[in-house]
Amino acid sequence: MKTDLEELHALGLRRFAVTNIEPFGCFPKSTRAFNYTRCDPTKPTASDFHNKFLKAAISSLQSTLPDTQFTILDLHSAFGQILQGYFFKKKLRSIYH
C-alpha cells in the first residue's frame, strides 16, 4: 500500500484518506458463538496488528512526503462503539422482556 500511495503521489495527488480495519472479532460469524452478545476476544489481534502497521506506514509517508495530507479513517473505533451500543441495548432488552 505504501508503494501505491507513493506512485499516486508521483502522479500529483496530495490528499489521501485511508481506512483501517474494523475488529475481526465483531463480525456476525464471530459473535454467533456468544449468542451475538459480545465480540470474540480472541480475534481482534489480527486487525490490531494491521492497524498498528498501517499507522506506522502513514507516519513514515507523512515524513517523507511533507507536502501530502494523509488521513486515517478509523473504522475500528467506529465499529467498536456502534457494536458496544448494540450489544448493550440487546442485553437490556433480554433483561426487561
Backbone as a chain_set.jsonl record, in Angstrom:
{"seq": "MKTDLEELHALGLRRFAVTNIEPFGCFPKSTRAFNYTRCDPTKPTASDFHNKFLKAAISSLQSTLPDTQFTILDLHSAFGQILQGYFFKKKLRSIYH", "coords": {"N": [[0.821, -1.179, 0.0], [1.962, 1.198, 0.748], [3.77, 1.682, -1.317], [1.962, 1.991, -3.422], [0.66, 4.369, -2.662], [2.816, 6.118, -2.821], [3.274, 6.041, -5.566], [0.896, 7.173, -6.507], [1.25, 9.696, -5.428], [3.421, 10.532, -6.973], [2.079, 10.901, -9.324], [0.786, 13.213, -8.823], [-1.186, 13.485, -6.881], [-2.193, 14.719, -3.68], [-3.687, 14.488, -1.401], [-4.936, 12.086, 0.757], [-7.155, 9.573, 1.913], [-7.274, 6.945, 4.065], [-8.501, 3.83, 5.109], [-8.615, 2.072, 8.205], [-8.833, -1.269, 9.601], [-11.822, -2.781, 10.7], [-12.778, -4.337, 13.868], [-12.067, -7.731, 13.749], [-13.166, -9.693, 15.385], [-15.737, -8.875, 15.823], [-17.417, -9.381, 13.751], [-20.461, -10.78, 12.47], [-20.324, -13.64, 12.218], [-18.327, -14.261, 14.039], [-19.405, -13.401, 16.456], [-21.517, -15.045, 16.867], [-20.965, -17.34, 18.388], [-21.185, -16.351, 20.921], [-23.811, -15.872, 21.299], [-24.457, -13.586, 19.94], [-23.96, -11.457, 21.675], [-21.583, -10.291, 22.383], [-18.268, -9.356, 21.256], [-15.818, -11.585, 19.839], [-13.163, -12.195, 21.86], [-10.72, -13.287, 21.105], [-10.063, -12.732, 18.493], [-9.468, -9.994, 17.727], [-6.761, -9.394, 17.526], [-5.501, -9.668, 15.016], [-6.592, -7.6, 13.417], [-5.848, -5.439, 14.996], [-3.067, -5.65, 14.835], [-2.657, -5.194, 12.057], [-3.667, -2.539, 11.874], [-1.891, -1.165, 13.501], [0.515, -1.318, 12.03], [-0.323, -0.027, 9.723], [-0.705, 2.587, 10.657], [1.955, 3.219, 11.288], [3.113, 3.088, 8.737], [1.787, 5.157, 7.396], [2.626, 7.308, 8.923], [5.35, 7.266, 8.344], [5.254, 7.809, 5.587], [4.187, 10.374, 5.721], [6.304, 11.803, 6.785], [8.227, 11.539, 4.778], [6.969, 12.627, 2.61], [6.205, 15.532, 2.889], [4.534, 17.445, 1.726], [2.091, 16.359, 1.462], [-1.155, 15.296, 2.47], [-2.345, 12.998, 4.742], [-4.991, 11.029, 5.886], [-6.3, 8.918, 8.298], [-9.084, 6.982, 8.306], [-10.905, 5.944, 10.903], [-12.178, 3.068, 11.146], [-12.12, 0.974, 12.885], [-12.473, 1.923, 15.58], [-14.956, 3.178, 15.218], [-16.705, 1.045, 14.452], [-16.395, -0.494, 16.757], [-17.53, 1.165, 18.775], [-20.171, 1.399, 17.867], [-21.005, -1.274, 17.921], [-20.693, -1.879, 20.649], [-22.703, -0.3, 21.753], [-24.883, -1.519, 20.493], [-24.766, -4.171, 21.514], [-25.115, -3.602, 24.217], [-27.737, -2.523, 24.27], [-29.118, -4.758, 23.341], [-28.673, -6.532, 25.419], [-30.014, -5.212, 27.502], [-32.651, -5.359, 26.523], [-33.04, -8.137, 26.678], [-33.036, -8.522, 29.404], [-35.222, -7.044, 30.331], [-37.409, -8.043, 28.977]], "CA": [[0.0, 0.0, 0.0], [2.852, 2.359, 0.82], [4.27, 1.902, -2.681], [0.843, 2.516, -4.215], [0.463, 5.777, -2.303], [3.955, 6.86, -3.374], [3.035, 6.158, -7.01], [-0.159, 8.17, -6.676], [1.893, 10.986, -5.143], [4.225, 10.871, -8.153], [1.134, 11.344, -10.358], [0.302, 14.539, -8.478], [-2.169, 13.509, -5.794], [-1.611, 15.22, -2.438], [-4.575, 14.222, -0.264], [-5.343, 10.683, 0.794], [-7.892, 9.039, 3.068], [-7.031, 5.504, 4.133], [-9.268, 3.24, 6.209], [-8.049, 0.926, 8.9], [-9.724, -2.431, 9.573], [-12.706, -2.948, 11.857], [-12.407, -5.503, 14.686], [-12.486, -9.006, 13.171], [-13.952, -10.444, 16.359], [-17.094, -8.331, 15.931], [-18.233, -9.795, 12.609], [-21.549, -11.659, 12.942], [-19.883, -15.035, 12.338], [-17.529, -14.379, 15.261], [-20.223, -13.144, 17.654], [-22.533, -16.096, 16.989], [-20.58, -18.226, 19.491], [-21.548, -15.674, 22.174], [-25.223, -15.538, 21.147], [-24.471, -12.214, 19.416], [-23.987, -10.5, 22.781], [-20.287, -9.627, 22.517], [-17.263, -9.7, 20.252], [-14.896, -12.667, 20.195], [-11.942, -11.537, 22.33], [-9.5, -13.9, 20.563], [-9.832, -12.358, 17.097], [-9.084, -8.633, 17.345], [-5.324, -9.19, 17.404], [-5.106, -9.503, 13.61], [-6.923, -6.244, 12.962], [-4.998, -4.512, 15.762], [-1.73, -5.759, 14.246], [-2.708, -4.488, 10.774], [-3.864, -1.106, 12.093], [-0.639, -0.631, 14.063], [1.459, -1.143, 10.929], [-0.875, 0.999, 8.84], [-0.394, 3.89, 11.262], [3.402, 3.439, 11.134], [3.383, 3.344, 7.323], [1.29, 6.501, 7.08], [3.535, 8.236, 9.605], [6.579, 7.277, 7.544], [4.956, 8.54, 4.354], [3.994, 11.796, 6.049], [7.617, 12.439, 6.976], [8.97, 11.583, 3.511], [6.193, 13.422, 1.642], [5.596, 16.563, 3.745], [3.545, 18.25, 1.005], [0.93, 15.496, 1.269], [-2.011, 15.123, 3.645], [-2.881, 11.647, 4.917], [-5.987, 10.899, 6.947], [-6.746, 7.548, 8.535], [-10.48, 6.896, 8.732], [-10.83, 4.924, 11.944], [-13.318, 2.15, 11.161], [-12.002, 0.094, 14.057], [-13.145, 2.565, 16.722], [-16.356, 3.426, 14.875], [-17.433, -0.214, 14.578], [-16.38, -0.887, 18.166], [-18.505, 1.959, 19.528], [-21.521, 1.035, 17.418], [-21.328, -2.611, 18.415], [-20.867, -1.831, 22.101], [-24.054, 0.215, 21.973], [-25.833, -2.535, 20.053], [-24.757, -5.271, 22.473], [-25.683, -3.106, 25.471], [-29.194, -2.444, 24.087], [-29.635, -6.12, 23.234], [-28.647, -7.102, 26.768], [-31.119, -4.591, 28.249], [-33.904, -5.941, 26.045], [-33.193, -9.514, 27.169], [-33.301, -8.442, 30.838], [-36.536, -6.45, 30.606], [-38.5, -8.657, 28.191]], "C": [[0.874, 1.256, 0.0], [3.385, 2.705, -0.573], [3.184, 2.487, -3.571], [0.609, 3.992, -3.921], [1.604, 6.643, -2.835], [3.785, 7.058, -4.88], [1.941, 7.183, -7.303], [0.37, 9.578, -6.402], [2.695, 11.445, -6.349], [3.344, 11.344, -9.312], [0.506, 12.699, -10.037], [-0.73, 14.602, -7.365], [-1.49, 13.919, -4.493], [-2.489, 15.005, -1.211], [-5.09, 12.789, -0.351], [-6.127, 10.393, 2.057], [-7.756, 7.522, 2.986], [-7.832, 4.957, 5.31], [-8.469, 2.137, 6.885], [-9.105, -0.177, 8.911], [-10.54, -2.498, 10.858], [-12.327, -4.217, 12.626], [-12.959, -6.81, 14.099], [-13.393, -9.79, 14.11], [-15.383, -9.972, 16.495], [-17.949, -8.622, 14.692], [-19.302, -10.76, 13.106], [-21.129, -13.121, 13.128], [-19.107, -15.256, 13.636], [-18.367, -14.203, 16.525], [-21.281, -14.216, 17.877], [-22.233, -17.03, 18.169], [-20.974, -17.654, 20.857], [-22.995, -15.205, 22.14], [-25.402, -14.074, 20.725], [-24.506, -11.151, 20.519], [-22.653, -9.803, 23.008], [-19.353, -10.083, 21.41], [-16.386, -10.835, 20.761], [-13.565, -12.045, 20.603], [-10.659, -12.125, 21.752], [-9.153, -13.413, 19.172], [-9.34, -10.937, 16.837], [-7.587, -8.432, 17.13], [-4.881, -8.975, 15.964], [-5.417, -8.097, 13.11], [-6.1, -5.203, 13.714], [-3.586, -4.476, 15.184], [-1.67, -4.984, 12.932], [-2.787, -2.976, 10.988], [-2.621, -0.439, 12.669], [0.368, -0.367, 12.936], [0.972, -0.13, 9.909], [-0.517, 2.386, 9.366], [1.092, 4.217, 11.101], [3.752, 3.773, 9.677], [2.948, 4.749, 6.927], [2.189, 7.562, 7.72], [4.843, 8.37, 8.831], [6.381, 8.053, 6.241], [4.818, 10.035, 4.606], [5.333, 12.496, 6.219], [8.414, 12.506, 5.678], [8.267, 12.405, 2.433], [5.469, 14.548, 2.389], [4.544, 17.426, 3.056], [2.226, 17.503, 0.804], [0.166, 15.335, 2.576], [-2.573, 13.704, 3.651], [-3.852, 11.653, 6.084], [-6.349, 9.426, 7.072], [-8.177, 7.61, 9.05], [-10.58, 5.692, 9.664], [-12.092, 4.063, 12.021], [-13.313, 1.265, 12.401], [-12.744, 0.683, 15.254], [-14.623, 2.784, 16.442], [-17.186, 2.151, 15.025], [-17.501, -0.654, 16.034], [-17.422, -0.139, 18.981], [-19.932, 1.607, 19.142], [-21.919, -0.317, 17.995], [-21.481, -2.649, 19.925], [-22.26, -1.328, 22.442], [-25.107, -0.811, 21.601], [-25.913, -3.666, 21.077], [-25.374, -4.846, 23.802], [-27.211, -3.054, 25.374], [-29.808, -3.836, 24.021], [-29.691, -6.781, 24.613], [-29.783, -6.518, 27.612], [-32.458, -5.174, 27.832], [-34.118, -7.348, 26.601], [-33.503, -9.517, 28.671], [-34.736, -8.01, 31.094], [-37.686, -7.033, 29.795], [-38.712, -10.08, 28.582]], "O": [[0.562, 2.245, -0.663], [3.443, 3.874, -0.954], [3.45, 3.375, -4.381], [0.384, 4.778, -4.841], [1.378, 7.778, -3.253], [4.115, 8.12, -5.409], [2.056, 7.969, -8.243], [-0.021, 10.535, -7.07], [2.654, 12.622, -6.709], [3.798, 12.093, -10.177], [-0.213, 13.269, -10.858], [-1.11, 15.696, -6.949], [-0.356, 13.524, -4.226], [-2.073, 15.312, -0.094], [-5.602, 12.348, -1.38], [-5.81, 10.9, 3.133], [-8.081, 6.905, 1.972], [-7.841, 5.553, 6.387], [-7.749, 1.376, 6.238], [-10.16, -0.03, 8.293], [-10.019, -2.299, 11.955], [-11.63, -5.079, 12.089], [-14.173, -6.972, 13.968], [-14.302, -10.484, 13.653], [-16.173, -10.595, 17.205], [-19.084, -8.155, 14.602], [-19.07, -11.487, 14.071], [-21.539, -13.765, 14.094], [-19.216, -16.313, 14.257], [-18.06, -14.8, 17.557], [-21.876, -14.29, 18.952], [-23.151, -17.459, 18.868], [-21.084, -18.395, 21.834], [-23.374, -14.271, 22.847], [-26.371, -13.417, 21.105], [-25.033, -10.059, 20.306], [-22.592, -8.823, 23.75], [-19.615, -11.068, 20.72], [-16.231, -11.02, 21.968], [-12.9, -11.425, 19.772], [-9.598, -11.517, 21.895], [-8.041, -13.658, 18.704], [-8.812, -10.701, 15.75], [-7.18, -7.398, 16.601], [-3.976, -8.18, 15.712], [-4.586, -7.476, 12.449], [-5.697, -4.194, 13.134], [-2.983, -3.41, 15.057], [-0.742, -4.206, 12.712], [-2.053, -2.219, 10.352], [-2.331, 0.717, 12.36], [0.997, 0.69, 12.899], [1.783, 0.559, 9.291], [-0.078, 3.252, 8.609], [1.449, 5.359, 10.812], [4.588, 4.638, 9.418], [3.661, 5.446, 6.205], [2.471, 8.593, 7.11], [5.375, 9.471, 8.686], [7.231, 8.85, 5.844], [5.271, 10.857, 3.809], [5.479, 13.658, 5.838], [9.199, 13.436, 5.489], [8.892, 12.829, 1.461], [4.245, 14.517, 2.507], [3.742, 18.073, 3.731], [1.353, 17.959, 0.066], [0.761, 15.25, 3.651], [-3.197, 13.268, 2.684], [-3.566, 12.215, 7.142], [-6.664, 8.767, 6.082], [-8.452, 8.208, 10.091], [-10.361, 4.555, 9.246], [-12.964, 4.3, 12.857], [-14.364, 0.861, 12.899], [-13.561, 0.0, 15.872], [-15.457, 2.596, 17.328], [-18.247, 2.169, 15.65], [-18.538, -1.13, 16.495], [-18.124, -0.742, 19.793], [-20.807, 1.526, 20.004], [-23.031, -0.487, 18.496], [-22.325, -3.386, 20.434], [-22.921, -1.873, 23.326], [-26.108, -0.963, 22.301], [-27.008, -4.074, 21.465], [-26.073, -5.63, 24.443], [-27.904, -3.491, 26.292], [-30.882, -4.075, 24.572], [-30.639, -7.498, 24.93], [-30.44, -7.248, 28.354], [-33.308, -5.455, 28.678], [-35.239, -7.714, 26.954], [-34.169, -10.432, 29.156], [-35.398, -8.551, 31.98], [-38.821, -6.569, 29.911], [-39.584, -10.749, 28.028]]}, "num_chains": 1, "name": "protein.A"}
